[in-house]
Short mmCIF file of C-alpha atoms in Angstrom, two decimals:
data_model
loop_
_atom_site.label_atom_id
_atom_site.label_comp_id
_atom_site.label_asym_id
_atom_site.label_seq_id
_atom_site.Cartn_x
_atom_site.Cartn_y
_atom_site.Cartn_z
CA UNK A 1 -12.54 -3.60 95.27
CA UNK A 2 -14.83 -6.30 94.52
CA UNK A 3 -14.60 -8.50 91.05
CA UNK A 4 -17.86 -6.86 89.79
CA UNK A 5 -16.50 -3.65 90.00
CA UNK A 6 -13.54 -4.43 88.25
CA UNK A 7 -15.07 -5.95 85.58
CA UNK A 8 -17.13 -2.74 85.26
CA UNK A 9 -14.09 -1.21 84.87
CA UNK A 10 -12.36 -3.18 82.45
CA UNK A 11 -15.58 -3.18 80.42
CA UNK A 12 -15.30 0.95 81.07
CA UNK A 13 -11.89 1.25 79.59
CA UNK A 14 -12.47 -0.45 77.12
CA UNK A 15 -15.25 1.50 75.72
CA UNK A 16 -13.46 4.11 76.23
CA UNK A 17 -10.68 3.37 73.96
CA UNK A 18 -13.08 2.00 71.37
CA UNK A 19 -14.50 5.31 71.11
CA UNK A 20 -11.26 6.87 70.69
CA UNK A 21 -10.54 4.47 67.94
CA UNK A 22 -13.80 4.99 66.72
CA UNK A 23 -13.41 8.99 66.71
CA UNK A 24 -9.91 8.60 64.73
CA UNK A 25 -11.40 6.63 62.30
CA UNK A 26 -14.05 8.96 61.93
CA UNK A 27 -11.44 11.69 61.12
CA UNK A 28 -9.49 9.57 59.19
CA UNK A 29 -12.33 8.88 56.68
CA UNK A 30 -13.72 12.07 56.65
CA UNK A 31 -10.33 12.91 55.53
CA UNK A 32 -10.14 10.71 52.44
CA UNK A 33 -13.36 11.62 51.47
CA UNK A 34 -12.55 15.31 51.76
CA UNK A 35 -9.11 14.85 49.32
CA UNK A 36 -10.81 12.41 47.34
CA UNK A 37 -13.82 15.16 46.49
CA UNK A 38 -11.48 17.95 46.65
CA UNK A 39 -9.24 16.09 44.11
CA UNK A 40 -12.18 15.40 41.42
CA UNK A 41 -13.16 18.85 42.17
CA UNK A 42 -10.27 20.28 40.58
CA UNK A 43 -11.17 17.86 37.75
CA UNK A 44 -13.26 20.67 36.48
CA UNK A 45 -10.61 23.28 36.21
CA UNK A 46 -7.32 21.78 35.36
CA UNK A 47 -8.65 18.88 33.52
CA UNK A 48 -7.45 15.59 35.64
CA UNK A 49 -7.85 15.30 39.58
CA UNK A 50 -4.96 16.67 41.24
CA UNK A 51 -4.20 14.51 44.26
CA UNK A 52 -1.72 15.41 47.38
CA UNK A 53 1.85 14.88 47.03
CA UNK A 54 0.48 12.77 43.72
CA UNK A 55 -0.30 15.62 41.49
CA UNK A 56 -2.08 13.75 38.63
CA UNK A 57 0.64 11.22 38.60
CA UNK A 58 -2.50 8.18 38.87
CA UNK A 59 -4.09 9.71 35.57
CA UNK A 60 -1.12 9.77 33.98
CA UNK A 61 -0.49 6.11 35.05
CA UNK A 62 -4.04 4.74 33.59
CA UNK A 63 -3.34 6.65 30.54
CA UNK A 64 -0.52 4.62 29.69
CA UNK A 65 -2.48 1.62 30.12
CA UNK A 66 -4.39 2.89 27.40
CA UNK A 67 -4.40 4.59 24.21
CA UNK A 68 -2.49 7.56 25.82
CA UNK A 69 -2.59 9.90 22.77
CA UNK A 70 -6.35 9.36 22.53
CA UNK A 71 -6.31 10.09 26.35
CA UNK A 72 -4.66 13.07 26.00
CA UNK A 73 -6.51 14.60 23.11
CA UNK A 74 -9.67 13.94 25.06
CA UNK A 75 -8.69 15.82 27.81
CA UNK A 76 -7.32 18.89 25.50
CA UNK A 77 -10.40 18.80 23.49
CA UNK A 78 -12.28 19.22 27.86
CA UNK A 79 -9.23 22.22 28.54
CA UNK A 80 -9.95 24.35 25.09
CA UNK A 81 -6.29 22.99 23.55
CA UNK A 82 -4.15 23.61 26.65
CA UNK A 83 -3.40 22.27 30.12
CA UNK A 84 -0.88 22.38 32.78
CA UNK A 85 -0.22 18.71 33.72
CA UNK A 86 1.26 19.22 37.93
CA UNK A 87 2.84 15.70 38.71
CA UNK A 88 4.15 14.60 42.08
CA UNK A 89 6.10 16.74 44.25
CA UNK A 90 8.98 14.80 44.36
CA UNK A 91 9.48 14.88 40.81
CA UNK A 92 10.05 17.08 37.60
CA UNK A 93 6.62 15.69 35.56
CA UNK A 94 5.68 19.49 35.19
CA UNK A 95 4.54 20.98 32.10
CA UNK A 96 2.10 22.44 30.10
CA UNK A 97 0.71 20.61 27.06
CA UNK A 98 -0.65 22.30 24.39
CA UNK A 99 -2.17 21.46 20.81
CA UNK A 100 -3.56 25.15 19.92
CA UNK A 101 -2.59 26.19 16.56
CA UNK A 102 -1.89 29.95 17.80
CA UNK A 103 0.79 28.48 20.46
CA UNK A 104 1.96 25.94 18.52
CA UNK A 105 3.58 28.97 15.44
CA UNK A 106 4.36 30.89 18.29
CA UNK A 107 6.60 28.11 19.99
CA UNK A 108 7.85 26.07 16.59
CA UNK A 109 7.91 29.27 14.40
CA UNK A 110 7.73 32.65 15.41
CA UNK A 111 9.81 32.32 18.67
CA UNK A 112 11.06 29.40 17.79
CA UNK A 113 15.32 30.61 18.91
CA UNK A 114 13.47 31.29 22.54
CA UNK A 115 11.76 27.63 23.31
CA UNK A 116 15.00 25.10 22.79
CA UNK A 117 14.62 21.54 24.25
CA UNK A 118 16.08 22.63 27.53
CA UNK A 119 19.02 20.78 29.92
CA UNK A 120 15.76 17.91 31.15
CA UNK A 121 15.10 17.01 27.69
CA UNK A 122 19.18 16.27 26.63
CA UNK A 123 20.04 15.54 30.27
CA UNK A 124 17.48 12.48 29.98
CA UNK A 125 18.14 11.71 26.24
CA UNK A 126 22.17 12.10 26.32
CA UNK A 127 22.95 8.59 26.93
CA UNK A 128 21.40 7.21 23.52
CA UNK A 129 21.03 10.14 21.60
CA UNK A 130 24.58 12.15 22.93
CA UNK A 131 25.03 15.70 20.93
CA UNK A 132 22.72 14.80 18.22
CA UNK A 133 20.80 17.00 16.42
CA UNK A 134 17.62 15.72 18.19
CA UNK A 135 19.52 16.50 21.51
CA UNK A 136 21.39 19.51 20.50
CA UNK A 137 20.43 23.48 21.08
CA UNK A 138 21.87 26.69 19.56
CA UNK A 139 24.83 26.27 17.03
CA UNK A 140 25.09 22.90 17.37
CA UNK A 141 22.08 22.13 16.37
CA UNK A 142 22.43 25.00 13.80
CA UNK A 143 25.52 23.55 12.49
CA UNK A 144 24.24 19.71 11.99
CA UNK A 145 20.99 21.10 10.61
CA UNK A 146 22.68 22.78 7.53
CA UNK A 147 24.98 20.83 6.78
CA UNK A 148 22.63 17.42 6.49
CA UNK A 149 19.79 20.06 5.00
CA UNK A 150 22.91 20.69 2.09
CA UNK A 151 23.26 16.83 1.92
CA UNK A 152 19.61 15.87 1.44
CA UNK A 153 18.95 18.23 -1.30
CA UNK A 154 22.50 17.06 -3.36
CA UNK A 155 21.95 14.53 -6.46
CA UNK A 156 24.24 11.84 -4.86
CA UNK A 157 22.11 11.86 -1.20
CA UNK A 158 18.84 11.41 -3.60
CA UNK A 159 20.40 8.88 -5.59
CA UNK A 160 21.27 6.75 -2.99
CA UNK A 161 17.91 6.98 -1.32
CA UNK A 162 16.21 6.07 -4.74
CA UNK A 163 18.50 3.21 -5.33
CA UNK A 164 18.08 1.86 -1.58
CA UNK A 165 14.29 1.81 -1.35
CA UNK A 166 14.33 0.26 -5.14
CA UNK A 167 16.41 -2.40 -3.84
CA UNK A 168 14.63 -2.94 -0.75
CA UNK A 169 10.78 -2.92 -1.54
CA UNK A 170 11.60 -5.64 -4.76
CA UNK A 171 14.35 -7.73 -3.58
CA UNK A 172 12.89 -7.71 0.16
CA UNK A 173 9.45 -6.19 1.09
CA UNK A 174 7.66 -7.84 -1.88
CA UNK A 175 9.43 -11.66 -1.22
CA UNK A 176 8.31 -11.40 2.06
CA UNK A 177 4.91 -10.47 1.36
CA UNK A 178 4.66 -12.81 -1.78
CA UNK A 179 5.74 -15.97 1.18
CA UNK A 180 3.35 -15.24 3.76
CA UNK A 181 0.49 -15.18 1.18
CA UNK A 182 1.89 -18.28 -0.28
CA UNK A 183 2.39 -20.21 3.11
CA UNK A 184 -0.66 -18.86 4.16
CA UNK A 185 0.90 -17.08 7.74
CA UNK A 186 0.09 -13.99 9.25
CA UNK A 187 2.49 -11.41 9.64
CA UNK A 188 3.04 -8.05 11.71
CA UNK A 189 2.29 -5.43 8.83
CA UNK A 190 4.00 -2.83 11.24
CA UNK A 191 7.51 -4.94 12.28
CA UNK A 192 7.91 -5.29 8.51
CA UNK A 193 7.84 -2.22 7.77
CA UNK A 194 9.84 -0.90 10.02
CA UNK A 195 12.40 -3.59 9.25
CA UNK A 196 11.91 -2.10 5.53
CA UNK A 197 12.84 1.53 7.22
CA UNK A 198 15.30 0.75 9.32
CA UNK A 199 17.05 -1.23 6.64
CA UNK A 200 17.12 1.94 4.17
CA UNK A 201 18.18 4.62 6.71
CA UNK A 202 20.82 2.67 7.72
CA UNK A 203 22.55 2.45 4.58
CA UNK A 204 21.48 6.24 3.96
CA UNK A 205 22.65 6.90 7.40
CA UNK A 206 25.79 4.58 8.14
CA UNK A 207 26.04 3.36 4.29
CA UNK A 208 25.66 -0.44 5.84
CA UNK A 209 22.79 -2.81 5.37
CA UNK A 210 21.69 -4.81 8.59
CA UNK A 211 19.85 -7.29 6.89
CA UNK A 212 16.75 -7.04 8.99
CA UNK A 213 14.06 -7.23 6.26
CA UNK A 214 14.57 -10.67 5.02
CA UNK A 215 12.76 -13.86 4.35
CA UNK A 216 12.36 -15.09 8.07
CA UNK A 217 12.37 -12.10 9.59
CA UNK A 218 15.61 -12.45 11.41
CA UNK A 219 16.50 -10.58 14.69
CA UNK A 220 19.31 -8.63 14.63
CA UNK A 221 21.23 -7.73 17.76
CA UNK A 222 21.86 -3.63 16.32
CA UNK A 223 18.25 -3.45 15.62
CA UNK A 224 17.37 -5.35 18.70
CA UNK A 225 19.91 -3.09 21.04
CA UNK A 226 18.28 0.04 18.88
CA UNK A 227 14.73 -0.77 19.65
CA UNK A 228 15.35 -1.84 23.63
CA UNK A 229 17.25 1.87 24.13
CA UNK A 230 14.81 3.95 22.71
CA UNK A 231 11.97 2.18 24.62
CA UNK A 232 14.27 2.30 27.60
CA UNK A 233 14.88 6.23 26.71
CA UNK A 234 11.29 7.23 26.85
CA UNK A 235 10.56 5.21 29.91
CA UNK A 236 13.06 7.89 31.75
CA UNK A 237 10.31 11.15 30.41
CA UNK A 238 7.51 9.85 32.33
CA UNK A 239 9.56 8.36 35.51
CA UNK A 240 10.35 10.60 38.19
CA UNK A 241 14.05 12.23 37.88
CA UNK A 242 15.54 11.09 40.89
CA UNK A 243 13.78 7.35 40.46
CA UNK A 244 15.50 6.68 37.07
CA UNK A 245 18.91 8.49 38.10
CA UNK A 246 18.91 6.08 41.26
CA UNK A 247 18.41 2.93 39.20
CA UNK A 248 21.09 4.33 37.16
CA UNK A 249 23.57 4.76 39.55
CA UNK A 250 22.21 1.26 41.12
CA UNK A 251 22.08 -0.32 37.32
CA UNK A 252 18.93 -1.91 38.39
CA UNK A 253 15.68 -2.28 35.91
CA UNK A 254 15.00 -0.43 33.09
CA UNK A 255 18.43 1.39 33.30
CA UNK A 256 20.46 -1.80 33.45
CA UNK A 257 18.36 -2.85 30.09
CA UNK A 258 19.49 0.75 28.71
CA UNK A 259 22.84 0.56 29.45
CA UNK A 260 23.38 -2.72 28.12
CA UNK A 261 21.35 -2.08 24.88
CA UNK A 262 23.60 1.04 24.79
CA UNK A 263 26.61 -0.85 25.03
CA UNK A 264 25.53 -3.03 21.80
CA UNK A 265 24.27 0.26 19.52
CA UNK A 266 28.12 1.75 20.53
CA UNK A 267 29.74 -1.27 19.40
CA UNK A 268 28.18 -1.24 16.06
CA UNK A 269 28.58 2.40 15.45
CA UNK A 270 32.58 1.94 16.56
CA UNK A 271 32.92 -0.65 14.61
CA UNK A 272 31.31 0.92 11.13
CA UNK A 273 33.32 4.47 11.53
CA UNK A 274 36.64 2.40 12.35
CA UNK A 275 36.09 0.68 9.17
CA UNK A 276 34.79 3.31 7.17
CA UNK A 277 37.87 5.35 7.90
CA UNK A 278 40.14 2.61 6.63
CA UNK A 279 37.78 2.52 3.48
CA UNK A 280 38.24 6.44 3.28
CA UNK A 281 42.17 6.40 3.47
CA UNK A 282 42.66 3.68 1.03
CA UNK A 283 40.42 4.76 -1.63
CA UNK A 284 41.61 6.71 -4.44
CA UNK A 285 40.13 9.99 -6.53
CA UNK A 286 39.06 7.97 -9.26
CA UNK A 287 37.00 5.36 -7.11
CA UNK A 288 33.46 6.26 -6.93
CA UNK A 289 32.86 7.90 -3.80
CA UNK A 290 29.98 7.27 -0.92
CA UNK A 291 27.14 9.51 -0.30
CA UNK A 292 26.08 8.29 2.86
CA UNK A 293 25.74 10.84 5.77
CA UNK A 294 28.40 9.24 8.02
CA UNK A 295 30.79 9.24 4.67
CA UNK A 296 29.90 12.94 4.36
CA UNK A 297 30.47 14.45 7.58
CA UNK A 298 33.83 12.36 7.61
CA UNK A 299 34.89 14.64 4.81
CA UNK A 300 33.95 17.93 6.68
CA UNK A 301 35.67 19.87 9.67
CA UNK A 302 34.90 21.53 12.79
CA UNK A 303 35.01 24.67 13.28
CA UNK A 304 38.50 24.61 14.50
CA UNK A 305 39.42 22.87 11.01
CA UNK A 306 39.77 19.48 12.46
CA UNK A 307 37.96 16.07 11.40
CA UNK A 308 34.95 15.81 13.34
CA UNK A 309 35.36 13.08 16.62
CA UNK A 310 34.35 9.55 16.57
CA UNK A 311 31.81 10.64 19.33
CA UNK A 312 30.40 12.88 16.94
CA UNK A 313 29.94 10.91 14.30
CA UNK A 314 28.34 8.56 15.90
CA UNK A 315 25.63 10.75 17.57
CA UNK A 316 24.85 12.30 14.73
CA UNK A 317 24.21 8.75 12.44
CA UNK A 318 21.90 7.57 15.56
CA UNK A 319 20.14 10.52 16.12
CA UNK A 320 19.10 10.25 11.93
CA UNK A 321 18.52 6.88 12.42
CA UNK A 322 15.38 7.55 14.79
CA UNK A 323 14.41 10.16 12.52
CA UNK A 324 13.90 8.24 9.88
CA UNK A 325 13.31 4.70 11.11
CA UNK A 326 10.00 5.50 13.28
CA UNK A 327 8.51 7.95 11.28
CA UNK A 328 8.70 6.19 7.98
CA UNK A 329 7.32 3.29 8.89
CA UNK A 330 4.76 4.45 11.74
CA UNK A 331 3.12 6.82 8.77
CA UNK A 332 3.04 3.64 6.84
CA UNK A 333 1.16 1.48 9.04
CA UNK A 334 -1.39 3.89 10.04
CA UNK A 335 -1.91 4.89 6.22
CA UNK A 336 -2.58 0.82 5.40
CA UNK A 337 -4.89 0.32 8.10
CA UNK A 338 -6.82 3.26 7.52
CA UNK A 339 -6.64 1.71 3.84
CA UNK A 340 -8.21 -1.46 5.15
CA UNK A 341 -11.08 0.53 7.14
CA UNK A 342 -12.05 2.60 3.74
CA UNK A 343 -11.85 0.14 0.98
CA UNK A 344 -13.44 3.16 -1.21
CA UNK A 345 -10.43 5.07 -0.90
CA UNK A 346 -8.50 2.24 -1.56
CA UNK A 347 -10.19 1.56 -5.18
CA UNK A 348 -9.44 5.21 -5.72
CA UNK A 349 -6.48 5.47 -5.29
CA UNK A 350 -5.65 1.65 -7.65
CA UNK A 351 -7.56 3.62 -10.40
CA UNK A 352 -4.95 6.70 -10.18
CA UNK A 353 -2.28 4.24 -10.51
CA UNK A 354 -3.48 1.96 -13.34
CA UNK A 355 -4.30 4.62 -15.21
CA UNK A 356 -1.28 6.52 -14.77
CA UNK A 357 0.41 3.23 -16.07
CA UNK A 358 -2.11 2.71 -19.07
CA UNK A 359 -0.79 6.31 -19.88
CA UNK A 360 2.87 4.61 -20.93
CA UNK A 361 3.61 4.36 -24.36
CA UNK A 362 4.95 0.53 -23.96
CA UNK A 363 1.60 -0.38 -22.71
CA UNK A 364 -0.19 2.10 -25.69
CA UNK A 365 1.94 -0.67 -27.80
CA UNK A 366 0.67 -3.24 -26.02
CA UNK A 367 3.65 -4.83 -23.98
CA UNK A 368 3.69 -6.68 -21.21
CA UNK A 369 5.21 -5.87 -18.12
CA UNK A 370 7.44 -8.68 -17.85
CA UNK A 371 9.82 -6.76 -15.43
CA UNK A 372 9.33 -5.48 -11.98
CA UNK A 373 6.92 -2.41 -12.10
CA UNK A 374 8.83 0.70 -11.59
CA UNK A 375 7.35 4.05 -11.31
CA UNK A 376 9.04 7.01 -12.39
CA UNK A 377 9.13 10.44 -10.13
CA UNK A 378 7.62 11.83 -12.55
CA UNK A 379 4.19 9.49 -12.70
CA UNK A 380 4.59 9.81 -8.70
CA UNK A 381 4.35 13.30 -8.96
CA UNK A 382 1.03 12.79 -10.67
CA UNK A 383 -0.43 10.41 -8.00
CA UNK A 384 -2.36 13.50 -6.77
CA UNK A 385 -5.42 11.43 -4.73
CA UNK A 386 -2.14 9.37 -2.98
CA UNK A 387 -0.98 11.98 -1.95
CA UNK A 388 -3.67 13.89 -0.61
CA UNK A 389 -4.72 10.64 1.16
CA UNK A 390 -1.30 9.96 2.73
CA UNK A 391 -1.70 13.57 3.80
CA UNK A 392 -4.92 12.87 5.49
CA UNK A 393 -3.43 9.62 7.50
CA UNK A 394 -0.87 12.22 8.90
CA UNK A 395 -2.96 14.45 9.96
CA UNK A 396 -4.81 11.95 12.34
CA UNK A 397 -2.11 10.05 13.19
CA UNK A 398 1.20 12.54 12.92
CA UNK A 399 4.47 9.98 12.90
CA UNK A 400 5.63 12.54 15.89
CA UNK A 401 2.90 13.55 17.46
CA UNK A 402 4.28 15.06 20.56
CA UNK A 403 7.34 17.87 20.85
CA UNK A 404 9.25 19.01 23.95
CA UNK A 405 10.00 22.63 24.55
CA UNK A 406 11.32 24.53 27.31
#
């Protein structure tokens, strides 16, 4: 065979396999393009694209880049209230999210025994929040439920929370305020006051003061191993099951962070029930006794007639304090800068209160207020326009604005 024929050959060949090439990648993006219209397709009728193996784990992703409750009203508002959210094969991100009115009484209300928070919700919330009554189901959470429900609504409980948040807002929110007006700094509206909230439901909760709202702002390693597990504990509800159970078992990541921060919020809570026992058997019947809710269920037993465990205790304490720390002081913020975007309502609501306290008889006589200004609960029942416009900031921005049912 001559040279020219083999280099018609060669030349041949490899047209040949060009052309092959050519035809795969043909296939390969008429593929893509297929999935990618078939996956906006289903935009239309299940409210995000639904990719293979994916689900509509991407959305989800660029939604938590964002403003994801915004995100996901948007797309209820699209789906008439309610959608089924289908996340990757491979994992257990399936569920359907709801905000209808109808299924929300059916699920919270009228059936409410039937929809508990399921093994997924405590299996991925036991290591922070153990047999608490945000983790529990059934009688246990039955049982925890009453007996704090008795607590709250006693004169002691409501005492102590008065005297607390007295002792708080003038001897610590309003110095801190009054020094960064004075020195002229800027200051994170929302860390203070969830330092202020933290501060009172620990010593409502544990009967112990961290310190956290203070001149300075200090950090405080409880606070700091609080805030790092709860952050790490919701990580774990929109990570795949068998991702976060791997790093886990690997301690790698976000689960190494947890299970030090873990470590930190145990040692605290160990430390405050070993020494509130010791308190508990010294102190006599004449002493004036604690309120607190750790204090409280100290004083109770099981059903079996025995002190409640150590384990117990503790879950229950934490699981109060994220009840009460987040809430508090996320209604708070959003209700100030909503304040700050309707200065009218803000002038409204200084006119209730000055003249509710040109309606006291010392200032009738003419006396100054030379001491801190105090209102009664009964002028704060009167604050009617407060109230309805604290109501209002709720309502847009609910402290808890998502639930999980199974």
């Amino acid at each position: 065979m001559s040279s020219d024929e083999g280099v018609v050959g060669n030349f041949v060949s490899r047209r040949l396999f060009f052309l092959q090439y050519l035809h795969v990648l043909e296939f390969v993006v008429a593929a893509l393009v297929f999935v990618v219209i078939n996956s906006l397709r289903q935009r239309r009728r299940y409210g995000l694209p639904v990719w293979p193996f994916l689900g509509m784990l991407p959305s989800l992703v660029s939604g938590l880049r964002s403003d994801l409750y915004e995100w996901i009203s948007d797309i209820l508002c699209e789906q008439n209230g309610t959608f089924r959210f289908k996340g990757p094969w491979f994992s257990s991100l399936n569920c359907v999210v709801t905000a209808d009115p109808r299924n929300l009484e059916h699920l919270l209300k009228s059936k409410f025994s039937v929809f508990p928070k399921g093994p997924y919700f405590r299996d991925t919330a036991r290591d922070l929040l153990g047999d608490g009554i945000f983790n529990a189901d059934d009688e246990t959470w039955q049982r925890q439920r009453k007996t704090a429900s008795i607590e709250f609504h006693s004169a002691k409980f409501r005492q102590l929370t008065a005297e607390s948040v007295l002792e708080l807002v003038h001897a610590r929110l309003l110095p801190v305020l009054e020094n960064a007006v004075n020195q002229s700094i800027s200051i994170d509206l929302q860390d203070v006051l969830l330092r202020l909230t933290f501060d009172n439901v620990c010593m409502t909760a544990f009967g112990v003061d961290p310190g956290c709202l203070r001149l300075g702002l200090p950090e405080i390693p409880f606070a700091k191993a609080f805030e790092d597990a709860t952050e790490a504990t919701l990580l774990r509800f929109v990570t795949p099951t068998c991702v976060w159970k791997t790093m886990r078992c690997l301690d790698l990541g976000t689960e190494k962070k947890l299970k030090k921060a873990i470590k930190g919020v145990d040692e605290f809570a160990e430390e405050v029930i070993r020494t509130r026992k010791k308190e508990l058997s010294l102190q006599t019947e004449d002493k004036k006794q604690r309120s607190d809710l750790l204090t409280v269920f100290m004083r109770l037993k099981d059903e079996q007639g025995k002190p409640f465990s150590d384990k117990f205790l503790r879950d229950i304490c934490l699981n109060f304090i994220l009840a009460g720390r987040d809430t508090s002081s996320v209604a708070l913020s959003w209700f100030f800068w909503l304040l700050e975007k309707n200065p009218v309502v803000e002038q409204k609501i200084l006119a209730e209160i000055c003249k509710i306290i040109n309606e006291r008889d010392d200032m009738k006589n003419g006396a100054d207020l030379k001491s801190p200004l105090i209102f009664r609960p009964e002028e704060i029942k009167k604050m009617d326009y407060l109230q309805a416009s604290l109501s209002e900031a709720l309502r847009l921005y609910p402290s808890v604005p998502v639930d999980h049912k199974e």
